[in-house]
Short mmCIF file of C-alpha atoms in Angstrom, two decimals:
data_model
loop_
_atom_site.label_atom_id
_atom_site.label_comp_id
_atom_site.label_asym_id
_atom_site.label_seq_id
_atom_site.Cartn_x
_atom_site.Cartn_y
_atom_site.Cartn_z
CA MET A 189 -43.50 -59.78 -67.63
CA ASN A 190 -41.55 -62.94 -66.88
CA PRO A 191 -41.33 -64.27 -63.29
CA THR A 192 -38.22 -63.66 -61.23
CA ASN A 193 -35.63 -66.38 -61.28
CA GLN A 194 -36.47 -68.18 -58.02
CA THR A 195 -33.20 -70.08 -57.74
CA GLY A 196 -31.37 -66.91 -56.76
CA SER A 197 -29.03 -67.38 -59.71
CA ASN A 198 -28.01 -64.39 -61.76
CA HIS A 199 -27.72 -66.58 -64.85
CA PRO A 200 -28.93 -64.42 -67.73
CA SER A 201 -31.50 -65.60 -70.22
CA ASN A 202 -30.57 -65.98 -73.89
CA PRO A 203 -32.22 -62.85 -75.40
CA LYS A 204 -32.40 -64.48 -78.85
CA LEU A 205 -34.81 -67.07 -77.43
CA ASP A 206 -36.79 -64.98 -74.94
CA GLU A 207 -40.57 -64.93 -75.19
CA VAL A 208 -42.45 -61.79 -74.17
CA THR A 209 -45.75 -62.17 -72.31
CA VAL A 210 -48.49 -60.26 -74.13
CA SER A 211 -51.40 -61.24 -71.87
CA THR A 212 -52.31 -63.59 -69.04
CA GLN A 213 -55.69 -65.23 -68.53
CA PRO A 214 -56.28 -66.73 -65.05
CA ILE A 215 -58.10 -70.08 -65.32
CA PHE A 216 -58.06 -71.64 -61.85
CA GLU A 217 -56.99 -70.59 -58.35
CA GLY A 218 -56.64 -73.51 -55.91
CA LYS A 219 -55.29 -74.12 -52.43
CA VAL A 220 -51.86 -75.19 -53.73
CA ILE A 221 -51.64 -74.23 -57.40
CA SER A 222 -53.08 -71.81 -59.92
CA LEU A 223 -53.40 -72.24 -63.66
CA GLN A 224 -53.09 -69.48 -66.26
CA VAL A 225 -52.84 -69.26 -70.02
CA ASP A 226 -50.27 -66.77 -71.29
CA THR A 227 -50.16 -65.39 -74.79
CA VAL A 228 -46.51 -64.84 -75.69
CA LYS A 229 -44.66 -63.17 -78.52
CA LEU A 230 -42.09 -65.58 -79.97
CA PRO A 231 -38.60 -64.62 -81.18
CA ASN A 232 -39.90 -64.71 -84.79
CA GLY A 233 -42.69 -62.22 -84.00
CA GLN A 234 -45.51 -64.79 -84.02
CA THR A 235 -47.66 -65.46 -80.94
CA ALA A 236 -48.38 -68.69 -79.08
CA SER A 237 -50.23 -69.87 -75.98
CA ARG A 238 -48.49 -71.22 -72.89
CA GLU A 239 -50.41 -73.08 -70.16
CA ILE A 240 -48.63 -72.32 -66.87
CA ILE A 241 -49.08 -73.82 -63.41
CA ARG A 242 -47.99 -71.49 -60.61
CA HIS A 243 -46.80 -73.10 -57.37
CA PRO A 244 -45.44 -71.48 -54.17
CA GLY A 245 -42.34 -73.68 -54.16
CA ALA A 246 -41.40 -76.58 -51.93
CA VAL A 247 -38.65 -78.17 -49.88
CA ALA A 248 -37.39 -81.74 -49.67
CA VAL A 249 -35.06 -83.24 -47.08
CA LEU A 250 -32.45 -85.95 -47.48
CA ALA A 251 -32.36 -86.90 -43.79
CA LEU A 252 -29.47 -89.20 -42.92
CA ASN A 253 -29.52 -91.13 -39.66
CA GLY A 254 -26.14 -92.83 -39.69
CA ASP A 255 -26.11 -95.18 -42.68
CA ARG A 256 -29.87 -94.89 -43.23
CA MET A 257 -32.16 -92.39 -44.94
CA LEU A 258 -35.54 -91.37 -43.54
CA VAL A 259 -38.47 -91.90 -45.91
CA VAL A 260 -42.23 -91.68 -45.69
CA ASP A 261 -44.75 -93.93 -47.40
CA GLN A 262 -47.77 -91.87 -48.42
CA TYR A 263 -50.81 -92.30 -50.69
CA ARG A 264 -50.64 -90.06 -53.77
CA GLN A 265 -54.04 -89.50 -55.36
CA ALA A 266 -52.59 -88.34 -58.68
CA MET A 267 -50.74 -91.68 -58.97
CA GLY A 268 -53.49 -93.81 -57.45
CA ARG A 269 -51.06 -95.57 -55.07
CA THR A 270 -48.60 -95.07 -52.26
CA GLU A 271 -45.13 -93.75 -52.96
CA VAL A 272 -41.99 -93.91 -50.82
CA GLU A 273 -40.50 -90.41 -50.68
CA ILE A 274 -38.14 -88.25 -48.71
CA PRO A 275 -39.88 -85.77 -46.36
CA ALA A 276 -41.13 -82.78 -48.34
CA GLY A 277 -43.76 -80.10 -48.49
CA LYS A 278 -44.72 -76.74 -49.89
CA LEU A 279 -43.51 -73.39 -48.65
CA ASP A 280 -45.92 -71.31 -46.59
CA PRO A 281 -46.31 -67.68 -47.73
CA GLY A 282 -43.15 -65.72 -46.90
CA GLU A 283 -41.45 -68.77 -45.38
CA GLU A 284 -37.71 -69.24 -45.91
CA PRO A 285 -36.83 -72.62 -47.47
CA GLU A 286 -34.49 -73.63 -44.61
CA VAL A 287 -37.24 -72.98 -42.05
CA ALA A 288 -39.70 -74.99 -44.15
CA ALA A 289 -37.22 -77.88 -44.48
CA ALA A 290 -36.79 -78.08 -40.69
CA ARG A 291 -40.58 -77.84 -40.23
CA GLU A 292 -41.38 -80.56 -42.79
CA LEU A 293 -38.74 -82.91 -41.38
CA ARG A 294 -40.19 -82.50 -37.87
CA GLU A 295 -43.85 -82.74 -38.97
CA GLU A 296 -43.45 -85.79 -41.21
CA THR A 297 -40.85 -87.80 -39.26
CA GLY A 298 -40.67 -86.35 -35.75
CA TYR A 299 -36.94 -85.72 -36.17
CA ALA A 300 -35.04 -82.46 -35.77
CA ALA A 301 -31.62 -81.91 -37.35
CA LYS A 302 -28.62 -80.25 -35.71
CA SER A 303 -27.12 -79.91 -39.21
CA LEU A 304 -29.26 -78.72 -42.12
CA ARG A 305 -27.51 -77.74 -45.37
CA HIS A 306 -28.88 -76.62 -48.72
CA LEU A 307 -27.81 -78.93 -51.54
CA ARG A 308 -29.56 -77.70 -54.70
CA SER A 309 -32.72 -76.03 -55.94
CA PHE A 310 -34.39 -77.33 -59.09
CA TYR A 311 -37.53 -76.90 -61.15
CA THR A 312 -39.80 -79.95 -61.34
CA SER A 313 -41.19 -79.41 -64.84
CA PRO A 314 -40.24 -76.04 -66.37
CA GLY A 315 -42.15 -76.71 -69.59
CA PHE A 316 -45.43 -75.86 -67.85
CA ALA A 317 -44.84 -75.20 -64.12
CA ASP A 318 -42.78 -72.79 -62.04
CA GLU A 319 -42.57 -75.15 -59.03
CA ILE A 320 -39.10 -75.07 -57.52
CA ILE A 321 -37.88 -77.55 -54.89
CA HIS A 322 -35.10 -76.67 -52.48
CA LEU A 323 -33.28 -79.87 -51.47
CA TYR A 324 -31.63 -79.97 -48.04
CA ILE A 325 -29.35 -82.47 -46.30
CA ALA A 326 -30.24 -83.13 -42.66
CA GLU A 327 -27.76 -84.85 -40.35
CA GLU A 328 -27.20 -85.28 -36.60
CA LEU A 329 -30.86 -86.15 -36.12
CA GLU A 330 -32.74 -86.15 -32.83
CA ALA A 331 -35.99 -88.11 -32.49
CA GLY A 332 -39.18 -86.40 -31.42
CA GLU A 333 -42.93 -86.40 -32.08
CA MET A 334 -44.46 -86.43 -35.54
CA ALA A 335 -47.05 -83.72 -36.28
CA PRO A 336 -48.45 -84.36 -39.78
CA ASP A 337 -51.15 -82.16 -41.32
CA GLU A 338 -54.65 -83.33 -40.42
CA ASP A 339 -55.23 -84.71 -43.94
CA GLU A 340 -51.78 -86.34 -44.13
CA PHE A 341 -51.33 -90.05 -43.34
CA LEU A 342 -47.81 -91.48 -43.55
CA GLU A 343 -45.56 -94.22 -42.33
CA VAL A 344 -41.94 -93.35 -41.54
CA SER A 345 -39.06 -95.75 -42.00
CA GLU A 346 -35.29 -95.74 -42.29
CA ILE A 347 -33.71 -97.45 -45.30
CA THR A 348 -30.21 -98.26 -46.46
CA LEU A 349 -28.85 -97.11 -49.80
CA GLU A 350 -29.21 -100.66 -51.12
CA GLU A 351 -32.86 -100.73 -50.03
CA ALA A 352 -33.42 -97.35 -51.71
CA TYR A 353 -32.17 -98.78 -55.02
CA GLN A 354 -34.38 -101.86 -54.54
CA LEU A 355 -37.40 -99.60 -54.00
CA MET A 356 -36.48 -97.70 -57.17
CA ASP A 357 -36.25 -101.01 -59.08
CA GLN A 358 -39.71 -101.93 -57.73
CA ASN A 359 -41.09 -98.51 -58.79
CA ARG A 360 -41.96 -97.75 -55.15
CA ILE A 361 -39.59 -94.77 -55.33
CA SER A 362 -40.32 -93.06 -58.62
CA ASP A 363 -40.52 -89.34 -57.92
CA ALA A 364 -37.68 -87.11 -59.11
CA LYS A 365 -36.84 -85.44 -55.78
CA THR A 366 -36.39 -88.76 -53.98
CA MET A 367 -34.44 -90.32 -56.83
CA MET A 368 -32.18 -87.23 -56.91
CA ALA A 369 -31.66 -87.56 -53.15
CA VAL A 370 -30.71 -91.25 -53.50
CA TYR A 371 -28.16 -90.45 -56.22
CA ALA A 372 -26.75 -87.56 -54.15
CA TRP A 373 -26.44 -89.85 -51.12
CA ASP A 374 -24.66 -92.47 -53.24
CA LEU A 375 -22.26 -89.81 -54.53
CA TYR A 376 -21.64 -88.65 -50.97
CA ARG A 377 -20.86 -92.18 -49.79
CA THR A 378 -18.52 -92.72 -52.76
CA THR A 379 -16.68 -89.39 -52.85
CA GLY A 380 -17.33 -87.78 -49.44
CA ARG A 381 -19.00 -84.77 -51.06
CA PHE A 382 -22.33 -83.82 -52.55
#
């Protein structure tokens, strides 16, 4: 059985290329992710193994405060360094993405948004993971109190588009969701639409 298309799209799969899951072997169940190995039947009738990471999904927020974007600087253990990113976080069980986006924005930056719009949803690495990120645009921001998770340490700042590109050039912004947000913001400033 293949997982439901989480983007909400009714885009059909190409049946000539579909793989059929024959069996699933759970390997690891963690706090955020799980790992399984699927045996699949290929279009030519042969079988193959697929290592799959399951993730509950996440949200990310392009928060615009006038001509500046809110970012957080946070240590990322997998990278072994800090990374400048847009506010983001995983979905809680049963949580709607828009609710999670508002929650993450408030927790990580202290800001609330009068205007919160969905831009796009995208898979981070569909070759081995089902993680989907729902990207939102937050505008008309109101300052408040930060409330990060107890194991979350971050510094919040506001940067211009030019500073965002400088941080990308310096490899301080190198994650896909933040880079996508910077390009979307640039498009918005150039064309007036996302």
